[in-house]
XYZ file of N, CA and C in Angstrom:
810
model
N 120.591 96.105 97.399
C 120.589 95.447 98.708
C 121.052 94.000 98.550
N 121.910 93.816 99.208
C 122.637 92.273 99.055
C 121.575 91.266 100.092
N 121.446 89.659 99.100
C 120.473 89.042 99.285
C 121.342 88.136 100.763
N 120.717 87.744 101.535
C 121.487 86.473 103.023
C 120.841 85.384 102.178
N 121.638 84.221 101.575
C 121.187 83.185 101.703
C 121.179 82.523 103.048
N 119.963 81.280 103.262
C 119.920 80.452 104.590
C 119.909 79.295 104.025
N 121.181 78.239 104.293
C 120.722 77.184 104.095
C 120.357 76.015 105.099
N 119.400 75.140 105.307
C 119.178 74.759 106.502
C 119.533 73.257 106.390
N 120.523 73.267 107.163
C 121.578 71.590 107.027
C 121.224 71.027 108.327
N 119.563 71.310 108.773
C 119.024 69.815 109.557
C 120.130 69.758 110.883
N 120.077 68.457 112.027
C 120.734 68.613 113.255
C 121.970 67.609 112.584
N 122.693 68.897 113.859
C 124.600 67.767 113.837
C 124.203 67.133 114.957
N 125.570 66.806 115.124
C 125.755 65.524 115.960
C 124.832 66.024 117.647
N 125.902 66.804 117.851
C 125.102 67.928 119.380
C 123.852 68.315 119.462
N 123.116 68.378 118.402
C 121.518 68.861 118.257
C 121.139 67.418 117.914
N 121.632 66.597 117.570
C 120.387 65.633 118.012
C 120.310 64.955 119.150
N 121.534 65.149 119.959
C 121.671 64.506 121.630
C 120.940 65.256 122.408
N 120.877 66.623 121.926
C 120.184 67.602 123.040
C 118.475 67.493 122.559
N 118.047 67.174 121.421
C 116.549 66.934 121.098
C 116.481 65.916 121.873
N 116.999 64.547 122.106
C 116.864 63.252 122.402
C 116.895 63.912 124.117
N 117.993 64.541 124.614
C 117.910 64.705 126.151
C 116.374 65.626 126.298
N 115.619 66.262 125.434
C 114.698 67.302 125.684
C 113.591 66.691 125.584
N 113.773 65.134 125.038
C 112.324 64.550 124.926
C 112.016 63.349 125.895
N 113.045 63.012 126.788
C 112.961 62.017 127.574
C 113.009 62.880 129.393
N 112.165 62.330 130.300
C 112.093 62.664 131.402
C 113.681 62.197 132.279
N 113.281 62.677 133.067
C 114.428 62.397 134.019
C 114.480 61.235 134.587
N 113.377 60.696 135.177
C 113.202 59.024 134.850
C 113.473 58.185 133.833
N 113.532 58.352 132.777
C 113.789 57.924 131.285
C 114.895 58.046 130.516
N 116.466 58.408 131.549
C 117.504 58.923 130.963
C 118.050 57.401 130.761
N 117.853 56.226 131.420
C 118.250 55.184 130.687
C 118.084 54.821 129.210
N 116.692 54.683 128.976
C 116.099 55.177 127.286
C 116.601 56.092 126.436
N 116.742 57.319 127.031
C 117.638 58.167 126.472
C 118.933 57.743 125.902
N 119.990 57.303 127.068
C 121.612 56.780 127.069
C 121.457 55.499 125.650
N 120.374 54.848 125.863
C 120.088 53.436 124.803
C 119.832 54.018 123.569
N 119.332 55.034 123.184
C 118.919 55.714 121.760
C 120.098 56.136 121.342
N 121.001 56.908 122.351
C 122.190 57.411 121.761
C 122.913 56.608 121.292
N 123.206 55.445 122.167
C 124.113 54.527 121.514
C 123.424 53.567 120.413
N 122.314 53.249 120.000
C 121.755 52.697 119.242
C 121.995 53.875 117.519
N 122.334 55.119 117.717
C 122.337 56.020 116.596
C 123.897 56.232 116.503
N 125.016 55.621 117.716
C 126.248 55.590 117.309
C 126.306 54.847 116.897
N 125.621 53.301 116.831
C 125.910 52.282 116.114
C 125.824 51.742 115.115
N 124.767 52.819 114.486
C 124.006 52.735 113.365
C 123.868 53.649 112.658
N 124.939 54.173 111.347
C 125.432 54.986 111.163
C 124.030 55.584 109.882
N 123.243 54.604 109.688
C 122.340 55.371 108.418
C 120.944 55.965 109.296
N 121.288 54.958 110.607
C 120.026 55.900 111.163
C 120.057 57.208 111.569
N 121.489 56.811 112.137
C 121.817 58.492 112.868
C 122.075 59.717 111.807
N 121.886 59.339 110.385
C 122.258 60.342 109.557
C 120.443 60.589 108.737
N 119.720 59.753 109.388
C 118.361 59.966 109.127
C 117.640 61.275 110.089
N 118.384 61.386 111.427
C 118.192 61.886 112.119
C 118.357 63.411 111.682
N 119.283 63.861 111.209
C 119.446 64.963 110.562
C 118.529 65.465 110.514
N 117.359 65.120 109.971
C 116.137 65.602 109.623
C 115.167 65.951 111.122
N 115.070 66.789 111.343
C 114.057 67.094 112.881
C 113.235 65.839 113.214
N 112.325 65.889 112.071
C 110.880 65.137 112.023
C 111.522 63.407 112.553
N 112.805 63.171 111.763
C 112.930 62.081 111.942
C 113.265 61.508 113.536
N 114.334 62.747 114.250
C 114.642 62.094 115.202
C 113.304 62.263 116.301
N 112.385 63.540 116.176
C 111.297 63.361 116.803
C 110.569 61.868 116.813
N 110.352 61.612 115.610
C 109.684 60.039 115.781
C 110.225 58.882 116.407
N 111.715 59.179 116.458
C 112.633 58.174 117.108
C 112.383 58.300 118.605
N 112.686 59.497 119.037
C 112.135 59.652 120.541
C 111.074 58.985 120.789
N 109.772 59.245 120.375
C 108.483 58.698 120.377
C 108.573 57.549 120.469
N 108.880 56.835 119.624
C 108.804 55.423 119.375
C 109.683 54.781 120.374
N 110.984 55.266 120.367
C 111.710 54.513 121.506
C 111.308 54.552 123.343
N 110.491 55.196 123.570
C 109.865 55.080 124.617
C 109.339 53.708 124.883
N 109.006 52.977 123.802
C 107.647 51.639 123.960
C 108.950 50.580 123.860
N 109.255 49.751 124.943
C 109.643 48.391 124.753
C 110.074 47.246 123.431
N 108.622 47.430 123.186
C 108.181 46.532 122.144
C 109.463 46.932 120.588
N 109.317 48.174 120.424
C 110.160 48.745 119.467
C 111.597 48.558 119.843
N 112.011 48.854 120.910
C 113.484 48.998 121.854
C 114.178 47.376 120.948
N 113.319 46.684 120.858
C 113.636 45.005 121.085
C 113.780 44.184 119.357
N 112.805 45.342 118.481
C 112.654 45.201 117.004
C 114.065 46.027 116.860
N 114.265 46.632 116.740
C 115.284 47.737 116.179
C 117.009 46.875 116.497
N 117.467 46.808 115.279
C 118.760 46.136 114.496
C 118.847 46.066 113.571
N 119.646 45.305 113.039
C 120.301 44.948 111.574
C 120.066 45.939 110.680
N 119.411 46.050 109.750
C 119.016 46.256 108.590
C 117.877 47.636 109.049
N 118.201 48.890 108.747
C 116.813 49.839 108.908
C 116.836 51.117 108.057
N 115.553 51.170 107.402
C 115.644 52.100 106.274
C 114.997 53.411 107.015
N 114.636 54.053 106.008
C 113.705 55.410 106.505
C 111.610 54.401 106.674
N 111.945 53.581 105.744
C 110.389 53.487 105.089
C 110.302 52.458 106.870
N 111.084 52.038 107.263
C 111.161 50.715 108.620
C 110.345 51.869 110.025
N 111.262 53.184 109.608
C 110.802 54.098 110.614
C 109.057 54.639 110.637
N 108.812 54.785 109.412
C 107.619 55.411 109.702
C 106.473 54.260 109.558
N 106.668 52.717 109.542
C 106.378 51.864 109.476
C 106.054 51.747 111.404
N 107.102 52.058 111.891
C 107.373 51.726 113.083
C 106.118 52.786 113.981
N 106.341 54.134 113.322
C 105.777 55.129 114.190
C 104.148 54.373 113.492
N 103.782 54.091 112.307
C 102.208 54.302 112.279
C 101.971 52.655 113.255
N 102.796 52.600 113.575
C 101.773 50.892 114.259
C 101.495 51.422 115.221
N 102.780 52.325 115.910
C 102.712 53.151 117.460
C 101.429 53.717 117.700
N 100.825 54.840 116.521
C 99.947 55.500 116.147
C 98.687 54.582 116.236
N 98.684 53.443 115.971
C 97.588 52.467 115.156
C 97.468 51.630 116.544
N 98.528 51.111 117.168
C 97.903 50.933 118.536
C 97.397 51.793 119.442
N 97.951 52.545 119.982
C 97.691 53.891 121.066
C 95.515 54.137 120.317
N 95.811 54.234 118.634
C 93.806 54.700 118.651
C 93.450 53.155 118.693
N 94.290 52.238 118.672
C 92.666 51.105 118.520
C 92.778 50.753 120.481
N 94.190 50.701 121.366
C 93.448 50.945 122.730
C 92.326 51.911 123.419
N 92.495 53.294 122.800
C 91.898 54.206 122.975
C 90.683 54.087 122.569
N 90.138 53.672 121.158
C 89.181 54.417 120.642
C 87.952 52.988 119.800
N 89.639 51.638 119.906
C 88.589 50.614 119.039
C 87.163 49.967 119.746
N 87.207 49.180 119.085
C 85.827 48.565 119.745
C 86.411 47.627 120.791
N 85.553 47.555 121.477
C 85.422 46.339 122.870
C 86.156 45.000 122.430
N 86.044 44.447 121.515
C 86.786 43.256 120.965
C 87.993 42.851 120.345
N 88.441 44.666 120.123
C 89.960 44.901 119.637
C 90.173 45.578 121.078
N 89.999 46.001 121.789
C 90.504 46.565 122.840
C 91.127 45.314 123.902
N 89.961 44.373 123.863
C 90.581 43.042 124.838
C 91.791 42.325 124.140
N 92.168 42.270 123.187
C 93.607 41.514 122.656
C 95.128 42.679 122.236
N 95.625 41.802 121.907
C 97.131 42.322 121.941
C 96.795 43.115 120.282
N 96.760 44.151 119.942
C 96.905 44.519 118.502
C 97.892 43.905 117.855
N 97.707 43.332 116.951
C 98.944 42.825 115.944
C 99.100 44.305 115.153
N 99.957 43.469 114.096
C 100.528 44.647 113.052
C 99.288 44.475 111.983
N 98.745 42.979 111.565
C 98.301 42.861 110.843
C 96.804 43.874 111.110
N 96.364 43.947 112.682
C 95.201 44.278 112.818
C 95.180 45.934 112.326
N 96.329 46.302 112.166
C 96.263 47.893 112.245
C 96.675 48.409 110.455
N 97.778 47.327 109.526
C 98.155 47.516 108.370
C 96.886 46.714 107.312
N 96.064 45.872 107.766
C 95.003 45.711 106.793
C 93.866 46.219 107.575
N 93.943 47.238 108.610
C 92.884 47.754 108.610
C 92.027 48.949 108.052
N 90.997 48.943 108.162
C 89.863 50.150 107.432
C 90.426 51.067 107.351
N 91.162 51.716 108.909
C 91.921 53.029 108.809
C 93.531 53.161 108.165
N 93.970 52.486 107.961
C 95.105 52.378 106.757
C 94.532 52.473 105.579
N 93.433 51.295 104.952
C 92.771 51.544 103.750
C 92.194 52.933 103.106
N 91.828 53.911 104.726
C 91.159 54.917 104.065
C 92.376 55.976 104.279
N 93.195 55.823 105.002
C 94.476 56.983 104.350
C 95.386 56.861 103.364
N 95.108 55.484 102.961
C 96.409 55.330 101.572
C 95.760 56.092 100.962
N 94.333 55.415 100.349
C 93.262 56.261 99.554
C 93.009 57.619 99.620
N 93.362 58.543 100.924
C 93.509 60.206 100.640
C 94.170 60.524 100.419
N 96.079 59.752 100.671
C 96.898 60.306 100.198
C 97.323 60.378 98.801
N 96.979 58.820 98.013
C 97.522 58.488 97.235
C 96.292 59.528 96.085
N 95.287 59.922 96.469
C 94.058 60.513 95.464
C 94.731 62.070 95.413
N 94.874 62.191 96.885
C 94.815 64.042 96.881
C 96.331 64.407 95.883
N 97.696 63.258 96.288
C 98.909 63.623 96.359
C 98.765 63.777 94.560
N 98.081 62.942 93.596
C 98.411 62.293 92.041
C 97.329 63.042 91.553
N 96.253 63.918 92.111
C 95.300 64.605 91.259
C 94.820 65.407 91.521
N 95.532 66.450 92.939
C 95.827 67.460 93.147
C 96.611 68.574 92.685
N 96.678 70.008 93.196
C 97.743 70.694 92.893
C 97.887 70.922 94.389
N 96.502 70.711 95.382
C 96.920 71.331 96.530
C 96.873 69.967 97.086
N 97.685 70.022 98.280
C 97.806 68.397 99.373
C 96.798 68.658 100.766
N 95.844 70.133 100.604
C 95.246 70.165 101.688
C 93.795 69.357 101.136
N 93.121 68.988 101.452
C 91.944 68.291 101.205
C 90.519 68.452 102.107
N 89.518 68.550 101.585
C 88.501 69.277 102.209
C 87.440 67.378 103.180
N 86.744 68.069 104.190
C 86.075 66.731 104.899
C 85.212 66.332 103.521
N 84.652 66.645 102.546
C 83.635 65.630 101.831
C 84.604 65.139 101.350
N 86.160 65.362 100.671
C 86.943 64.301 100.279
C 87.137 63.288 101.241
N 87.376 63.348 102.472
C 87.805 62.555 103.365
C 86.747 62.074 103.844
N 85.559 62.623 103.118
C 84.033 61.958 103.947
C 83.940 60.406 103.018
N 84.302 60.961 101.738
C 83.784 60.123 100.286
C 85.025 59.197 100.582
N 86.505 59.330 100.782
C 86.851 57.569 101.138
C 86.891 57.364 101.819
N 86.502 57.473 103.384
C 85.640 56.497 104.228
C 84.740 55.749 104.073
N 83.453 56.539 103.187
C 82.089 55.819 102.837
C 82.830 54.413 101.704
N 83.800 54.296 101.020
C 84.715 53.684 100.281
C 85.024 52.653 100.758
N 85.268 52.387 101.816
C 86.151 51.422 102.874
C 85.500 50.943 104.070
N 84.581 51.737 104.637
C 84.013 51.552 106.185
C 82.598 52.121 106.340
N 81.653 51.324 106.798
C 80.821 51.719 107.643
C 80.712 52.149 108.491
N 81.626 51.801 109.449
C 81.932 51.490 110.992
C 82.856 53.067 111.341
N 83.226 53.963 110.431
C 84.051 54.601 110.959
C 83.251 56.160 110.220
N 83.459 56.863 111.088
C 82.963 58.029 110.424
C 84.487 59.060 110.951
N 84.370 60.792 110.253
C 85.294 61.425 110.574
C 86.136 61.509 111.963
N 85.270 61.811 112.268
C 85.628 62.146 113.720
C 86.332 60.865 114.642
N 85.796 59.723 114.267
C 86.682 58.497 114.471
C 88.066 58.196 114.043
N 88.114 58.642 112.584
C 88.907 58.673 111.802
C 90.408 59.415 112.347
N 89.864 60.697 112.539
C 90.710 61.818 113.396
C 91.554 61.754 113.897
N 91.059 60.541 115.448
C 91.631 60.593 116.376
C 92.612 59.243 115.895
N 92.701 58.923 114.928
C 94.031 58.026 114.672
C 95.618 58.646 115.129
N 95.657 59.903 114.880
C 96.651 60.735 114.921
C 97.582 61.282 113.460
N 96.794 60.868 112.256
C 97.692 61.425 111.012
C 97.092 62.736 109.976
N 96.419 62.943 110.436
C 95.462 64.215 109.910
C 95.673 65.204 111.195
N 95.989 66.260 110.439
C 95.784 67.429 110.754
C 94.508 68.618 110.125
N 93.748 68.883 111.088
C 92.349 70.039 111.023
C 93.352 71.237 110.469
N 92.773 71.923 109.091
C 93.488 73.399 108.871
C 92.942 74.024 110.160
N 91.440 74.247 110.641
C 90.526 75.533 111.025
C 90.708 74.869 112.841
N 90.878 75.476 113.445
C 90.310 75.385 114.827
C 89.214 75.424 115.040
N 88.244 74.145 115.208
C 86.913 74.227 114.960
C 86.463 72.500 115.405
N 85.513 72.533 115.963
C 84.462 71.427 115.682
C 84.206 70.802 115.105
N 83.604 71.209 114.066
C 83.079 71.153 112.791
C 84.291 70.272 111.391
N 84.583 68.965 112.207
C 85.481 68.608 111.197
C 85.004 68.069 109.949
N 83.841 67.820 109.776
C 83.045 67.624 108.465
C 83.166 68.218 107.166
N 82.955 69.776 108.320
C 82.969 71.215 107.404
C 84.615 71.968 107.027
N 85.597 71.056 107.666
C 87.081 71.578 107.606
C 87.917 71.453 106.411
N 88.771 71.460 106.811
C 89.918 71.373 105.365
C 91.347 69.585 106.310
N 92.003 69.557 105.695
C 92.910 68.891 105.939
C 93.993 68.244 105.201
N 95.177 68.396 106.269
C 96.508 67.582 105.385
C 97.058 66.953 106.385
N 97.880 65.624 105.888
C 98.461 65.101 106.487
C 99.583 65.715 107.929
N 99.844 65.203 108.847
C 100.493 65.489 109.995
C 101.924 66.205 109.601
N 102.653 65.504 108.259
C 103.320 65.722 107.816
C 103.562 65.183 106.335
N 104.076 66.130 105.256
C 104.153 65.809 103.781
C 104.727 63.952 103.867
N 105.716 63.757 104.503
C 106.541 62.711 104.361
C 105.507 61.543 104.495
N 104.290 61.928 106.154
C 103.797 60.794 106.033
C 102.614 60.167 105.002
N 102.493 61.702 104.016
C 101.596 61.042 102.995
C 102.292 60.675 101.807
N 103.553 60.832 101.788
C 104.243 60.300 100.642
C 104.420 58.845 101.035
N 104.782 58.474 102.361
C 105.117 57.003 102.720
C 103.560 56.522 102.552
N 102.476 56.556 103.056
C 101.232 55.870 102.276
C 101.298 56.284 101.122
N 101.356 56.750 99.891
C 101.050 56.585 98.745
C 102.087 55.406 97.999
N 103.509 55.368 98.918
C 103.993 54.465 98.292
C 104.101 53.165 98.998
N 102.990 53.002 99.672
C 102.063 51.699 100.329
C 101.097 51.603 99.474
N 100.592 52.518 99.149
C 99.322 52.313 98.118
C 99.875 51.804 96.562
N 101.409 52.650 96.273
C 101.649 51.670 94.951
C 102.434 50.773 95.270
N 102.388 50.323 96.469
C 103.405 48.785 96.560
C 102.084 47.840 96.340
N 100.381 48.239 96.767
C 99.442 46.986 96.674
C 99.329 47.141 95.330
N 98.599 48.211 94.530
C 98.659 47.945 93.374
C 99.368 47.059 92.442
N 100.707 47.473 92.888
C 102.420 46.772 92.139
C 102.180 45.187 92.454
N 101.416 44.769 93.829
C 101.130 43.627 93.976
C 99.928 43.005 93.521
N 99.042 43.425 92.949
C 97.990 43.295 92.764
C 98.129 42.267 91.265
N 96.255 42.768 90.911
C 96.123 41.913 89.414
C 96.726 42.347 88.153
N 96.905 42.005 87.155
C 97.557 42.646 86.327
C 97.200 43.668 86.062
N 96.206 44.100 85.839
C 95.559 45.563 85.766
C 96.103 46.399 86.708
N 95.640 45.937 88.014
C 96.053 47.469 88.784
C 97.939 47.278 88.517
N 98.595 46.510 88.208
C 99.920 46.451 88.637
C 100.187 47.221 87.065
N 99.458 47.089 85.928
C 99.887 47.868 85.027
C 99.782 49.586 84.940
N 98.733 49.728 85.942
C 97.932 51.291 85.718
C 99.499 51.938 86.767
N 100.086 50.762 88.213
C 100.811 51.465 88.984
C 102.039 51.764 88.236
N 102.376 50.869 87.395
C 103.731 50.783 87.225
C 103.871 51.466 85.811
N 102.727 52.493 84.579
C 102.800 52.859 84.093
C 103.038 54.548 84.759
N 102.648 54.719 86.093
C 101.952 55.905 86.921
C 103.591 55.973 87.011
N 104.188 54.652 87.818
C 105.586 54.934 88.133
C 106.601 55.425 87.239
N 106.398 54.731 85.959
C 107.366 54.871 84.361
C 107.389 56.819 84.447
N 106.100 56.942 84.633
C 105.837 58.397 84.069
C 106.451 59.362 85.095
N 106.589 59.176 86.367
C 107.017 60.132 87.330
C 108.290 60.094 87.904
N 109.048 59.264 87.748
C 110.042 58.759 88.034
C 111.382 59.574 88.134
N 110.819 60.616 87.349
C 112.141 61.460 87.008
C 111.563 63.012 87.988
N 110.986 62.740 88.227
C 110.371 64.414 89.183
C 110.437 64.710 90.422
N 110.895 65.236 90.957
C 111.630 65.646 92.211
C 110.349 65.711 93.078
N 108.650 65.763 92.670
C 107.438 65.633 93.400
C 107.590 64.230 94.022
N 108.232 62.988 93.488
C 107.631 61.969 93.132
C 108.978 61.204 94.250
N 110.045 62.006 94.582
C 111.302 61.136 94.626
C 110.745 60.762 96.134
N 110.732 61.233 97.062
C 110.574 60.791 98.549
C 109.239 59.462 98.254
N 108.413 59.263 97.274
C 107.892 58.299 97.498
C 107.906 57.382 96.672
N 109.256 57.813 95.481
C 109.347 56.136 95.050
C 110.711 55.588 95.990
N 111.159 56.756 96.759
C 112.243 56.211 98.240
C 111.642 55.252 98.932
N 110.441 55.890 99.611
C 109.458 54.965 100.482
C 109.186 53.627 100.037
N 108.655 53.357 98.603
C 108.329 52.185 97.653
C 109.512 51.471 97.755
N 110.819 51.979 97.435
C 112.160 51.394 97.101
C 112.128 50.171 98.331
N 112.302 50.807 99.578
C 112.107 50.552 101.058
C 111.045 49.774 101.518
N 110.465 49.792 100.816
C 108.866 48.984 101.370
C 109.164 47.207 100.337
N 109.225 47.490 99.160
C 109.406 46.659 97.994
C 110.945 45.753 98.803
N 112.108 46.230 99.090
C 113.013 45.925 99.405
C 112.859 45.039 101.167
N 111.913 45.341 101.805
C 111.524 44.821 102.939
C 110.615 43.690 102.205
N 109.806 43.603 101.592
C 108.946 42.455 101.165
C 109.779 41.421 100.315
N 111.194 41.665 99.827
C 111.546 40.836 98.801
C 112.479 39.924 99.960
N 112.719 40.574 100.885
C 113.652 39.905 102.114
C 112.784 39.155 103.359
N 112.058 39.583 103.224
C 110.772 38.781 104.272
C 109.473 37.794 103.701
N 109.194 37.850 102.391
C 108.317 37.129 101.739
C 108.852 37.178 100.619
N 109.259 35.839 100.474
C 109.521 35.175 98.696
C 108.434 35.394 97.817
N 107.377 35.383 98.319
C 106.196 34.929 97.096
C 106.345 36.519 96.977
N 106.943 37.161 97.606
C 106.853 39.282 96.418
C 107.462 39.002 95.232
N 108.449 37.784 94.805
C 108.847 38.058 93.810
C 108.555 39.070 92.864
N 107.007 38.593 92.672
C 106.692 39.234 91.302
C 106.687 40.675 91.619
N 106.536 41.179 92.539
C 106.028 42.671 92.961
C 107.887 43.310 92.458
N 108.783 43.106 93.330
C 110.132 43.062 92.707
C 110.564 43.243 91.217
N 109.638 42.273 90.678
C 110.370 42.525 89.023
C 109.466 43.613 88.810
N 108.025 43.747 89.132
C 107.370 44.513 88.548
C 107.878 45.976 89.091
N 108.474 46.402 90.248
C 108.572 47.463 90.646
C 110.604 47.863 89.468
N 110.730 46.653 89.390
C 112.193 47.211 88.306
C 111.892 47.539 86.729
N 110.796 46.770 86.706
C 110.461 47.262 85.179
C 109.913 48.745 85.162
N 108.939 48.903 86.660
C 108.284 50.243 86.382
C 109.926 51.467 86.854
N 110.740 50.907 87.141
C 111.978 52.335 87.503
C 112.722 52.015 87.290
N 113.440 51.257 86.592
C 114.686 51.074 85.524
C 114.528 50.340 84.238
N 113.637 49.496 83.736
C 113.480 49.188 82.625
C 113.477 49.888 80.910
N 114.723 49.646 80.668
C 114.312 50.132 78.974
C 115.152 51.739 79.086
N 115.795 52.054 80.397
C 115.985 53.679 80.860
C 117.682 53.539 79.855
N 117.696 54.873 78.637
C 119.228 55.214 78.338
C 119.756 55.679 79.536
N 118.973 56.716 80.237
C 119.781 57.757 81.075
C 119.371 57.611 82.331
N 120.562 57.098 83.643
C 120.326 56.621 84.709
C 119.806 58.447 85.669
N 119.473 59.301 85.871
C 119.661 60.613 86.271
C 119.680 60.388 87.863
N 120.486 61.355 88.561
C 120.570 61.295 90.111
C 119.453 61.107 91.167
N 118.450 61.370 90.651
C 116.972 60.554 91.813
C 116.749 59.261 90.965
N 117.299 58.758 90.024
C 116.794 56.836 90.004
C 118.029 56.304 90.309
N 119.152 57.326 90.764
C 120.373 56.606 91.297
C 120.212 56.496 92.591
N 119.623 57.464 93.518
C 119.530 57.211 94.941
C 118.463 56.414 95.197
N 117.057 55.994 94.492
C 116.397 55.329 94.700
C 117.125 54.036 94.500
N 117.535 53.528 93.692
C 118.688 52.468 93.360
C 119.736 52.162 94.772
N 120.133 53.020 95.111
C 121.021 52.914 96.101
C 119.858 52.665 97.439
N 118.612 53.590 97.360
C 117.915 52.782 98.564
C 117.350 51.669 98.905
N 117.069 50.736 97.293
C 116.989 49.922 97.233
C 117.809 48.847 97.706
């Protein structure tokens, strides 16, 4: 019996105009017309798009003003999902924060050094490096909360929007869970080794020995992409990353005979 290969080459040009027309109302075809031409103009975004997940988040995000007005020059993949978790990180702290974050404008800062960032780097970056499976049970996700927060228990946690419940159930204590999507726990883990990488010498040695070692594994490539992207945004917006910079070149090209095709595209995303 002869085998059908399928190979799946993501949206062309026509499938991502018609996702973009399928996610905006009929009121909203101005927004719409502005995305299109913002992805003709911008030839690495619109080839980011390819990917479903990606142009879904683009829809999303381009709905809000605030984003419409950030978006130019310079934009990676790691800028995008940067973009969607603030989206994410405002929408639960209007919804769900306390009375005293609810009365002010959320910054970025209030949502990227907050508890609930702290406690998803920490599931992704634990489950993704000392796992075999990426689904993770509530006492894992119980144990780094208790890690990070008082103030927040599961069910708080939840309604951030980046966890997904395996079980249809209540009972999220008693559940299982994985990220919303693989990508977005690869982009926190390589938030989690950009602090390390920034950190004291210790943690910057434990990250950047973690990095030496994985560097070459096709598990590992989408999030030393993310790192590339994250590291490459901090060296252009804050001088004092210097050091994070050298330290992130020593941990993925230093001392290397053989350049191989994932430390060349990380290189190039850099």
């Amino acid at each position: 019996e002869q085998l059908r290969v399928i190979e799946n080459i993501g949206l062309d040009r026509e499938g991502i105009e018609q996702y973009i027309d399928n996610s905006f109302t009929d009121t909203q075809q101005a927004e719409a017309m502005e995305l299109k031409s913002f992805l003709s103009s911008n030839i690495t975004v619109h080839d980011m798009c390819v990917v479903p997940i990606n142009t879904a988040m683009m829809c999303l995000i381009w709905q809000d003003p605030g984003v419409r007005e950030r978006f130019g020059g310079d934009f990676s993949l790691s800028t995008l999902y940067y973009e969607v978790i603030l989206w994410l990180g405002k929408r639960y702290h209007k919804k769900f924060g306390d009375k005293d974050v609810k009365s002010k404008n959320i910054s970025e800062a209030d949502i990227f050094a907050g508890d609930e960032l702290a406690i998803f780097k920490d599931i992704a970056y634990n489950s993704f490096t000392s796992q075999d499976s990426l689904i993770v049970g509530g006492d894992f996700v119980s144990r780094a909360i208790r890690g990070q927060s008082k103030d927040i228990d599961i069910e708080r946690l939840y309604k951030f929007g980046l966890l997904r419940a395996e079980a249809e159930n209540d009972d999220l204590v008693g559940n299982s869970f994985s990220f919303i999507h693989l990508t977005f726990q690869e982009y926190l883990v390589g938030l989690e080794l950009k602090k390390k990488l920034s950190g004291s010498d210790a943690e910057a040695k434990e990250a950047a020995e973690f990095v030496a070692a994985h560097r070459n594994e096709a598990k590992y490539l989408m999030v030393l992409k993310f790192l590339a992207g994250v590291v490459d945004y901090e060296a252009h917006n804050n001088p004092e990353y210097g050091l994070l910079v050298t330290r992130f070149w020593e941990a993925v090209s230093c001392r290397c005979e053989i350049i191989n095709n994932n430390k060349s595209q990380i290189v190039l995303d850099l």
